[in-house]
Short mmCIF file of C-alpha atoms in Angstrom, two decimals:
data_model
loop_
_atom_site.label_atom_id
_atom_site.label_comp_id
_atom_site.label_asym_id
_atom_site.label_seq_id
_atom_site.Cartn_x
_atom_site.Cartn_y
_atom_site.Cartn_z
CA UNK A 1 152.48 11.03 133.96
CA UNK A 2 152.75 7.43 132.76
CA UNK A 3 150.17 8.11 130.07
CA UNK A 4 152.26 10.91 128.58
CA UNK A 5 155.36 8.72 128.54
CA UNK A 6 153.33 6.05 126.78
CA UNK A 7 152.12 8.43 124.10
CA UNK A 8 155.54 9.99 123.57
CA UNK A 9 156.91 6.54 122.85
CA UNK A 10 154.54 6.30 119.90
CA UNK A 11 155.45 9.63 118.31
CA UNK A 12 157.80 8.13 115.74
CA UNK A 13 155.03 5.84 114.53
CA UNK A 14 152.33 8.38 113.86
CA UNK A 15 151.37 8.49 110.21
CA UNK A 16 153.27 5.26 109.50
CA UNK A 17 152.56 1.54 109.71
CA UNK A 18 153.22 -0.13 113.07
CA UNK A 19 156.61 -1.80 113.48
CA UNK A 20 157.28 -5.27 114.86
CA UNK A 21 159.45 -4.06 117.73
CA UNK A 22 156.61 -1.92 119.08
CA UNK A 23 154.06 -4.71 118.70
CA UNK A 24 156.27 -7.02 120.74
CA UNK A 25 156.06 -4.55 123.67
CA UNK A 26 152.41 -3.60 123.32
CA UNK A 27 151.10 -5.87 126.09
CA UNK A 28 153.22 -4.12 128.71
CA UNK A 29 152.39 -0.65 127.43
CA UNK A 30 148.64 -1.28 127.65
CA UNK A 31 148.97 -1.38 131.42
CA UNK A 32 149.60 2.41 131.57
CA UNK A 33 146.91 3.64 129.16
CA UNK A 34 145.07 6.70 130.57
CA UNK A 35 141.63 5.85 131.91
CA UNK A 36 140.03 8.84 133.69
CA UNK A 37 138.66 12.30 132.93
CA UNK A 38 141.64 13.69 134.82
CA UNK A 39 143.99 11.71 132.57
CA UNK A 40 142.25 13.23 129.55
CA UNK A 41 142.81 16.69 130.99
CA UNK A 42 146.52 16.00 131.41
CA UNK A 43 146.80 14.76 127.82
CA UNK A 44 145.28 17.90 126.33
CA UNK A 45 147.21 20.21 128.66
CA UNK A 46 150.48 19.08 127.07
CA UNK A 47 151.17 22.41 125.37
CA UNK A 48 154.32 21.17 123.64
CA UNK A 49 152.33 18.50 121.79
CA UNK A 50 148.96 20.15 121.21
CA UNK A 51 150.07 23.74 120.50
CA UNK A 52 153.61 23.57 119.10
CA UNK A 53 155.62 22.08 116.25
CA UNK A 54 153.16 22.49 113.37
CA UNK A 55 154.45 22.33 109.77
CA UNK A 56 156.02 25.29 108.02
CA UNK A 57 156.21 23.61 104.60
CA UNK A 58 154.24 25.74 102.18
CA UNK A 59 154.74 28.96 104.12
CA UNK A 60 158.42 28.73 103.19
CA UNK A 61 157.31 29.29 99.61
CA UNK A 62 155.10 32.38 100.07
CA UNK A 63 155.60 35.73 98.38
CA UNK A 64 155.72 37.91 101.52
CA UNK A 65 159.49 37.60 101.91
CA UNK A 66 162.75 36.70 100.23
CA UNK A 67 166.24 35.76 101.36
CA UNK A 68 169.69 36.30 99.98
CA UNK A 69 171.64 33.54 98.27
CA UNK A 70 173.89 33.39 101.34
CA UNK A 71 170.86 33.18 103.63
CA UNK A 72 169.47 30.28 101.67
CA UNK A 73 172.76 28.42 101.68
CA UNK A 74 172.91 28.64 105.48
CA UNK A 75 169.52 26.90 105.81
CA UNK A 76 168.78 23.19 106.08
CA UNK A 77 168.68 21.33 102.78
CA UNK A 78 164.93 20.65 102.91
CA UNK A 79 164.25 24.31 103.72
CA UNK A 80 166.46 25.40 100.81
CA UNK A 81 164.43 23.22 98.47
CA UNK A 82 161.08 24.43 99.80
CA UNK A 83 162.10 28.06 99.34
CA UNK A 84 162.51 27.62 95.58
CA UNK A 85 159.70 25.06 95.24
CA UNK A 86 162.21 22.42 94.17
CA UNK A 87 160.17 19.28 93.64
CA UNK A 88 162.80 16.86 94.86
CA UNK A 89 162.57 14.10 97.49
CA UNK A 90 163.18 15.02 101.11
CA UNK A 91 163.45 12.86 104.19
CA UNK A 92 162.28 15.03 107.12
CA UNK A 93 159.04 13.44 108.35
CA UNK A 94 158.82 15.40 111.61
CA UNK A 95 156.50 18.08 110.21
CA UNK A 96 154.03 15.35 109.31
CA UNK A 97 154.46 13.36 112.51
CA UNK A 98 154.12 16.28 114.94
CA UNK A 99 150.53 17.16 114.00
CA UNK A 100 149.62 13.48 113.92
CA UNK A 101 150.98 13.18 117.44
CA UNK A 102 148.43 15.85 118.45
CA UNK A 103 145.80 13.83 116.58
CA UNK A 104 146.86 10.76 118.54
CA UNK A 105 146.44 12.60 121.84
CA UNK A 106 143.02 13.79 120.70
CA UNK A 107 142.00 10.27 119.70
CA UNK A 108 143.31 8.85 122.97
CA UNK A 109 141.26 11.46 124.85
CA UNK A 110 138.08 10.55 122.97
CA UNK A 111 138.73 6.86 123.64
CA UNK A 112 139.15 7.51 127.36
CA UNK A 113 136.00 9.62 127.52
CA UNK A 114 133.96 6.99 125.69
CA UNK A 115 134.59 4.60 128.60
CA UNK A 116 133.85 6.81 131.61
CA UNK A 117 130.66 8.13 133.18
CA UNK A 118 130.40 11.79 132.09
CA UNK A 119 128.39 12.58 135.21
CA UNK A 120 131.55 12.20 137.28
CA UNK A 121 132.49 15.68 136.07
CA UNK A 122 130.24 16.85 133.27
CA UNK A 123 132.03 20.21 132.82
CA UNK A 124 135.50 18.66 132.45
CA UNK A 125 134.11 15.84 130.31
CA UNK A 126 132.57 18.26 127.79
CA UNK A 127 135.57 20.59 127.87
CA UNK A 128 137.96 17.73 127.08
CA UNK A 129 135.75 16.19 124.44
CA UNK A 130 135.34 19.54 122.69
CA UNK A 131 139.07 20.27 122.84
CA UNK A 132 139.94 16.84 121.44
CA UNK A 133 137.67 17.39 118.45
CA UNK A 134 139.09 20.89 117.97
CA UNK A 135 142.75 19.86 117.95
CA UNK A 136 142.08 16.95 115.60
CA UNK A 137 140.26 19.22 113.18
CA UNK A 138 142.95 21.87 113.42
CA UNK A 139 145.78 19.42 112.70
CA UNK A 140 143.88 17.83 109.81
CA UNK A 141 143.17 21.20 108.25
CA UNK A 142 146.73 22.47 108.50
CA UNK A 143 148.08 19.27 106.97
CA UNK A 144 145.49 19.51 104.20
CA UNK A 145 146.43 23.10 103.42
CA UNK A 146 150.08 22.06 103.06
CA UNK A 147 149.89 18.70 101.29
CA UNK A 148 146.66 18.71 99.27
CA UNK A 149 145.40 20.63 96.25
CA UNK A 150 143.03 23.53 96.74
CA UNK A 151 139.43 22.55 97.37
CA UNK A 152 137.46 22.62 94.11
CA UNK A 153 133.85 21.48 94.09
CA UNK A 154 134.17 19.65 90.79
CA UNK A 155 137.32 17.70 91.73
CA UNK A 156 137.29 17.41 95.56
CA UNK A 157 135.69 13.97 95.38
CA UNK A 158 138.69 12.58 93.50
CA UNK A 159 141.61 14.78 94.61
CA UNK A 160 143.85 13.11 97.21
CA UNK A 161 143.44 14.28 100.80
CA UNK A 162 145.20 13.06 103.93
CA UNK A 163 144.93 9.95 106.14
CA UNK A 164 142.15 10.42 108.69
CA UNK A 165 143.35 8.80 111.90
CA UNK A 166 140.16 8.60 113.98
CA UNK A 167 141.17 6.11 116.67
CA UNK A 168 144.24 5.66 118.89
CA UNK A 169 145.05 2.28 117.38
CA UNK A 170 148.58 2.22 115.99
CA UNK A 171 148.01 -0.94 113.97
CA UNK A 172 145.69 0.83 111.53
CA UNK A 173 147.14 1.41 108.08
CA UNK A 174 147.36 5.04 106.96
CA UNK A 175 145.20 5.51 103.87
CA UNK A 176 144.70 8.84 102.11
CA UNK A 177 141.05 9.69 101.53
CA UNK A 178 139.75 12.37 99.17
CA UNK A 179 139.90 16.13 99.78
CA UNK A 180 136.12 16.15 100.08
CA UNK A 181 136.14 13.41 102.74
CA UNK A 182 138.94 15.22 104.54
CA UNK A 183 137.00 18.48 104.78
CA UNK A 184 133.83 16.64 105.76
CA UNK A 185 135.73 15.25 108.76
CA UNK A 186 137.29 18.64 109.58
CA UNK A 187 133.88 20.30 109.61
CA UNK A 188 132.36 17.46 111.62
CA UNK A 189 135.07 17.78 114.26
CA UNK A 190 134.86 21.56 114.50
CA UNK A 191 131.08 21.32 114.91
CA UNK A 192 131.47 18.74 117.68
CA UNK A 193 134.00 21.06 119.30
CA UNK A 194 131.60 24.01 119.13
CA UNK A 195 128.87 21.88 120.72
CA UNK A 196 130.96 20.90 123.74
CA UNK A 197 133.47 23.69 124.36
CA UNK A 198 132.79 26.37 126.97
CA UNK A 199 132.22 30.00 126.08
CA UNK A 200 134.96 31.00 128.51
CA UNK A 201 138.24 29.09 128.76
CA UNK A 202 140.74 30.13 131.43
CA UNK A 203 143.66 27.98 130.24
CA UNK A 204 145.43 29.91 127.51
CA UNK A 205 146.47 26.94 125.41
CA UNK A 206 142.93 25.55 125.26
CA UNK A 207 140.23 26.37 122.68
CA UNK A 208 136.88 27.95 123.52
CA UNK A 209 133.59 27.88 121.66
CA UNK A 210 134.64 31.01 119.74
CA UNK A 211 137.78 29.22 118.54
CA UNK A 212 135.65 26.36 117.18
CA UNK A 213 133.44 28.84 115.33
CA UNK A 214 136.59 30.44 113.93
CA UNK A 215 137.86 27.05 112.79
CA UNK A 216 134.59 26.47 110.99
CA UNK A 217 134.77 29.91 109.36
CA UNK A 218 138.32 29.20 108.16
CA UNK A 219 137.38 25.75 106.81
CA UNK A 220 134.30 27.01 104.98
CA UNK A 221 136.33 29.84 103.46
CA UNK A 222 138.78 27.26 102.10
CA UNK A 223 135.95 25.25 100.54
CA UNK A 224 134.30 28.30 98.98
CA UNK A 225 131.14 28.02 101.10
CA UNK A 226 130.93 31.74 101.80
CA UNK A 227 127.50 31.70 103.39
CA UNK A 228 128.69 29.38 106.14
CA UNK A 229 132.03 31.16 106.38
CA UNK A 230 130.13 34.38 107.09
CA UNK A 231 127.77 32.66 109.52
CA UNK A 232 130.46 31.14 111.69
CA UNK A 233 132.73 34.19 111.55
CA UNK A 234 129.82 36.26 112.82
CA UNK A 235 129.09 33.70 115.56
CA UNK A 236 132.72 33.85 116.67
CA UNK A 237 132.81 37.65 116.80
CA UNK A 238 129.60 37.80 118.80
CA UNK A 239 131.50 35.92 121.53
CA UNK A 240 134.96 37.44 121.01
CA UNK A 241 134.86 40.86 119.30
CA UNK A 242 137.91 42.28 121.10
CA UNK A 243 140.76 43.83 119.12
CA UNK A 244 144.03 45.30 120.33
CA UNK A 245 144.38 49.03 119.93
CA UNK A 246 147.74 49.23 118.19
CA UNK A 247 148.17 52.72 119.64
CA UNK A 248 148.86 51.01 122.97
CA UNK A 249 151.69 48.88 121.57
CA UNK A 250 155.30 50.01 121.74
CA UNK A 251 156.36 49.85 118.11
CA UNK A 252 159.99 50.39 119.06
CA UNK A 253 160.15 47.17 121.06
CA UNK A 254 161.92 44.16 119.61
CA UNK A 255 158.68 42.14 119.91
CA UNK A 256 155.77 44.56 120.30
CA UNK A 257 152.94 41.99 120.18
CA UNK A 258 152.46 39.87 123.30
CA UNK A 259 151.92 36.14 122.97
CA UNK A 260 148.59 35.70 124.74
CA UNK A 261 146.91 38.94 123.72
CA UNK A 262 143.15 39.50 123.60
CA UNK A 263 142.93 38.64 119.89
CA UNK A 264 144.34 35.11 120.20
CA UNK A 265 141.63 32.46 120.07
CA UNK A 266 144.06 29.56 120.07
CA UNK A 267 147.87 29.86 120.27
CA UNK A 268 149.66 27.51 117.89
CA UNK A 269 153.27 27.76 116.77
CA UNK A 270 155.33 26.17 114.01
CA UNK A 271 158.57 24.27 114.05
CA UNK A 272 161.67 26.42 113.64
CA UNK A 273 161.00 28.88 110.85
CA UNK A 274 164.55 28.73 109.48
CA UNK A 275 164.84 31.20 106.58
CA UNK A 276 161.61 32.89 107.72
CA UNK A 277 163.06 33.86 111.09
CA UNK A 278 163.28 37.49 112.13
CA UNK A 279 166.98 37.55 111.33
CA UNK A 280 166.80 36.12 107.80
CA UNK A 281 163.55 36.97 106.02
CA UNK A 282 163.59 40.21 104.03
CA UNK A 283 160.08 41.59 103.60
CA UNK A 284 158.76 41.88 100.07
CA UNK A 285 159.06 45.52 99.03
CA UNK A 286 155.57 45.67 97.50
CA UNK A 287 154.06 44.35 100.71
CA UNK A 288 155.99 46.82 102.85
CA UNK A 289 155.04 49.81 100.69
CA UNK A 290 151.35 48.82 100.75
CA UNK A 291 150.97 50.05 104.36
CA UNK A 292 149.87 53.68 104.62
CA UNK A 293 151.90 56.15 106.68
CA UNK A 294 149.45 56.17 109.60
CA UNK A 295 148.88 52.41 109.57
CA UNK A 296 150.58 51.40 112.81
CA UNK A 297 151.13 47.86 111.58
CA UNK A 298 154.05 49.14 109.54
CA UNK A 299 156.02 50.02 112.66
CA UNK A 300 154.71 47.15 114.80
CA UNK A 301 155.38 44.43 112.23
CA UNK A 302 158.64 45.56 110.66
CA UNK A 303 162.04 47.07 111.47
CA UNK A 304 164.91 48.29 109.27
CA UNK A 305 167.50 45.65 108.46
CA UNK A 306 170.83 46.85 109.89
CA UNK A 307 172.78 44.71 107.44
CA UNK A 308 171.16 45.63 104.13
CA UNK A 309 170.08 49.24 103.72
CA UNK A 310 166.56 49.73 102.41
CA UNK A 311 165.29 46.31 103.46
CA UNK A 312 163.12 45.31 106.42
CA UNK A 313 162.79 42.41 108.84
CA UNK A 314 159.67 41.05 110.55
CA UNK A 315 159.17 41.45 114.31
CA UNK A 316 155.39 41.35 114.74
CA UNK A 317 154.82 37.68 115.46
CA UNK A 318 151.85 36.79 117.66
CA UNK A 319 153.85 34.19 119.59
CA UNK A 320 156.42 36.71 120.85
CA UNK A 321 159.55 35.21 119.33
CA UNK A 322 161.47 35.47 116.08
CA UNK A 323 162.15 31.78 115.46
CA UNK A 324 158.69 30.23 115.04
CA UNK A 325 155.63 31.32 113.10
CA UNK A 326 152.30 31.89 114.80
CA UNK A 327 149.98 29.32 113.21
CA UNK A 328 146.93 29.73 115.43
CA UNK A 329 143.69 31.65 115.00
CA UNK A 330 142.97 35.23 116.03
CA UNK A 331 139.70 37.11 115.97
CA UNK A 332 141.48 39.72 113.82
CA UNK A 333 141.65 36.99 111.16
CA UNK A 334 137.97 36.26 111.72
CA UNK A 335 137.05 39.89 111.02
CA UNK A 336 138.68 39.44 107.62
CA UNK A 337 136.92 36.12 106.99
CA UNK A 338 133.65 37.85 107.77
CA UNK A 339 134.50 40.79 105.52
CA UNK A 340 135.52 38.59 102.57
CA UNK A 341 132.57 36.22 102.89
CA UNK A 342 130.12 39.11 103.33
CA UNK A 343 131.46 40.79 100.24
CA UNK A 344 131.15 37.61 98.19
CA UNK A 345 127.52 37.00 99.20
CA UNK A 346 126.35 40.57 98.75
CA UNK A 347 126.33 41.77 102.37
CA UNK A 348 128.24 44.93 101.56
CA UNK A 349 127.42 46.92 104.70
CA UNK A 350 128.54 44.00 106.89
CA UNK A 351 131.77 43.67 104.90
CA UNK A 352 132.48 47.38 105.31
CA UNK A 353 131.77 47.25 109.02
CA UNK A 354 134.10 44.30 109.58
CA UNK A 355 137.05 45.61 107.59
CA UNK A 356 136.74 49.14 109.01
CA UNK A 357 136.49 47.88 112.58
CA UNK A 358 139.76 46.00 112.13
CA UNK A 359 141.60 48.77 110.27
CA UNK A 360 140.60 51.49 112.69
CA UNK A 361 142.13 49.55 115.59
CA UNK A 362 145.44 49.67 113.69
CA UNK A 363 145.28 53.39 112.79
CA UNK A 364 147.17 56.27 114.40
CA UNK A 365 144.62 57.80 116.79
CA UNK A 366 146.05 61.30 116.22
CA UNK A 367 145.01 61.21 112.58
CA UNK A 368 141.44 60.95 111.32
CA UNK A 369 140.76 57.37 110.22
CA UNK A 370 139.92 57.22 106.45
CA UNK A 371 136.82 55.03 106.46
CA UNK A 372 136.50 52.62 103.54
CA UNK A 373 133.23 53.41 101.77
CA UNK A 374 133.61 51.38 98.56
CA UNK A 375 130.31 49.69 97.66
CA UNK A 376 131.26 48.06 94.38
CA UNK A 377 131.56 44.34 95.32
CA UNK A 378 134.47 43.67 92.97
CA UNK A 379 136.58 46.57 94.19
CA UNK A 380 135.66 46.02 97.83
CA UNK A 381 136.72 42.38 97.57
CA UNK A 382 140.11 43.49 96.26
CA UNK A 383 140.47 45.86 99.22
CA UNK A 384 139.53 43.16 101.72
CA UNK A 385 142.01 40.69 100.23
CA UNK A 386 144.74 43.36 100.33
CA UNK A 387 143.92 43.94 104.00
CA UNK A 388 144.02 40.21 104.63
CA UNK A 389 147.57 40.00 103.31
CA UNK A 390 148.69 43.05 105.30
CA UNK A 391 147.10 41.91 108.57
CA UNK A 392 148.00 38.21 108.48
CA UNK A 393 151.63 38.50 107.41
CA UNK A 394 153.68 35.58 108.80
CA UNK A 395 150.64 34.07 110.52
CA UNK A 396 150.49 30.86 108.54
CA UNK A 397 147.74 31.94 106.14
CA UNK A 398 149.44 33.11 102.96
CA UNK A 399 150.17 29.69 101.38
CA UNK A 400 146.57 28.61 101.81
CA UNK A 401 145.32 31.97 100.50
CA UNK A 402 147.51 31.83 97.41
CA UNK A 403 146.32 28.30 96.73
CA UNK A 404 142.60 29.05 97.02
CA UNK A 405 142.77 32.43 95.25
CA UNK A 406 144.59 30.86 92.32
CA UNK A 407 141.27 29.21 91.47
CA UNK A 408 139.90 32.68 90.63
CA UNK A 409 141.19 34.35 87.46
CA UNK A 410 140.85 37.75 89.15
CA UNK A 411 143.38 36.92 91.86
CA UNK A 412 145.68 34.20 90.54
CA UNK A 413 149.35 34.99 90.88
CA UNK A 414 152.63 33.51 89.71
CA UNK A 415 155.49 33.79 92.22
CA UNK A 416 159.16 34.12 91.33
CA UNK A 417 162.44 33.93 93.24
CA UNK A 418 165.83 35.29 92.23
CA UNK A 419 169.04 33.92 93.73
CA UNK A 420 172.15 35.36 92.12
CA UNK A 421 171.71 34.72 88.40
CA UNK A 422 169.17 31.95 88.90
CA UNK A 423 165.41 32.56 88.71
CA UNK A 424 162.68 30.21 89.91
CA UNK A 425 158.96 30.30 89.16
CA UNK A 426 155.83 28.88 90.77
CA UNK A 427 152.92 29.38 88.34
CA UNK A 428 149.39 29.85 89.64
CA UNK A 429 147.71 26.49 90.25
CA UNK A 430 150.94 24.51 89.96
CA UNK A 431 150.83 20.95 91.31
CA UNK A 432 153.63 21.91 93.71
CA UNK A 433 151.05 23.79 95.79
CA UNK A 434 150.33 20.33 97.18
CA UNK A 435 153.67 20.02 98.94
CA UNK A 436 155.15 16.58 98.43
CA UNK A 437 155.27 14.06 101.26
CA UNK A 438 158.51 12.99 102.87
CA UNK A 439 160.01 9.98 101.15
CA UNK A 440 160.17 8.35 104.59
CA UNK A 441 156.38 8.34 104.76
CA UNK A 442 156.04 7.02 101.24
CA UNK A 443 158.62 4.27 101.69
CA UNK A 444 157.97 3.11 105.25
CA UNK A 445 154.30 3.99 105.64
CA UNK A 446 153.20 3.07 102.13
CA UNK A 447 151.39 6.41 101.77
CA UNK A 448 150.83 7.53 98.15
CA UNK A 449 152.92 10.49 97.00
CA UNK A 450 151.24 13.60 95.60
CA UNK A 451 150.61 13.72 91.87
CA UNK A 452 153.16 15.45 89.68
#
C-alpha cells in the first residue's frame, strides 16, 4: 500500500522536529496520503507497527531477575547501563520512535476518518476510530510509565510528562506536557475507544471494548483512582471473564503458553529483550520460592537452568517466544486490578472473589484449592500484591508497579544488583525511575531531558 510506504518513510522523524530534506519532498508525498475507510483499516492492521517494538527500558531494571557479569558484558551497551540503572547518556532513540510511529498511524487514521462519510460503512468507521484512540492511549501510557515520574496528585500538575502528538502533522514541535495532562489525554483516548470499539473483535491484533475498559482500569490504577480502577476492571471482566485452566497446559513444553490465548485482550510485544531473554535472565530466588508446590505457574513459567545449577530461566511468555516481552493486556491482569482496587476501597468480598478466581485457575486440580479467606484489608492487600508479582512476571508491569508502590511506605522497596565485586543500588522513589531520554531526542528534537 502506498499509504504504508508513506508512513514508513516518516518513522525516523517521529518524536523529533521535521528536517529540511523531508520538507523539500512533502508536496510529492501528499499525493499518496490515505483517504478512505479501507485505507484506515489497512493502517491499523499493520501488526508490526501497532503491536510490536514497544520499549523495554525500565523493565530491564526490575527485581524479578538478574544476570551474570558475563551475561551483562555480552549485551548492548545501552542495555548494560539500564540493567544497573547507570544514569549516563545513551543514543538509541528507536524505543521512543517505535511507539510514536504507532501514534502517527493512529493520528493518520483519525485524520482520514474525519474527512469521510461514516455512513459509507458505519461498523468499520467506528471500529477504526475506536482502535486508533486505543493504540494512541496505549503508546502514550507505556511511554509515560517508562520516562515519567510516578503519578502523584500533589505534583502531577508540574511533573514532566511526554509530548502529546495528536495530529499527523510532522511539522509540529514536540513539547512535553505535564504528567497530569498526559494522563488526562490517555483517559480521554481510552474512553473514546470504549465508546466506539465492538464487543467482539475477530482480528487478533485489534482491541475490543473489553480491552479499552482494561486500559482504563490500568490507567486509573496508576493514578491512584481506585474507585474507577475497580469500575472499569469490573466492566472488562463482565465482557471477558475467561481464564486459562493451567491444568490443560503442558508445563514440560519449551513455551507452554500460546500467543493468542483466551486471556489476551490485546497482544503487544517489546523490542528484543536482550538480557531478559529466556537464555540470559536468571529468576530472582525469592520470587521463585514464593510459588507454592501446587501452583502450576511454577512449572509453566520457569525451567531449570542447565548451565548454572540451582537457578531458573523464564519460559512462560504470553507471546510464545523467548526474545521479546509480552507488553499487552490480559484479563488475568484485570482480575488483579479489580482485586487490588476492591481491597483499597473496602470491597473485601469482591477482592477475595477476584483473587481466588484467578488463583484457582492456576492450581493443581488434583489437590484441594486453599481458598484465601483473609478479611483484614491491610493483609489482604499484601496478598493481592504478592499475587500480582507472581502472575505478571515478565509481562511489562513490574517497573510501573515498583514506581507506583514506592509512593506507599508500606510497599516501597530498594533494589540492588551485584556484579562480581561491584554492587549497585536503586533506592525507592529515585529520580532514575523516570528513565532518561535518548540524547538524540534531546539534541535533535529539542525535547527537555528528565530531571536529575
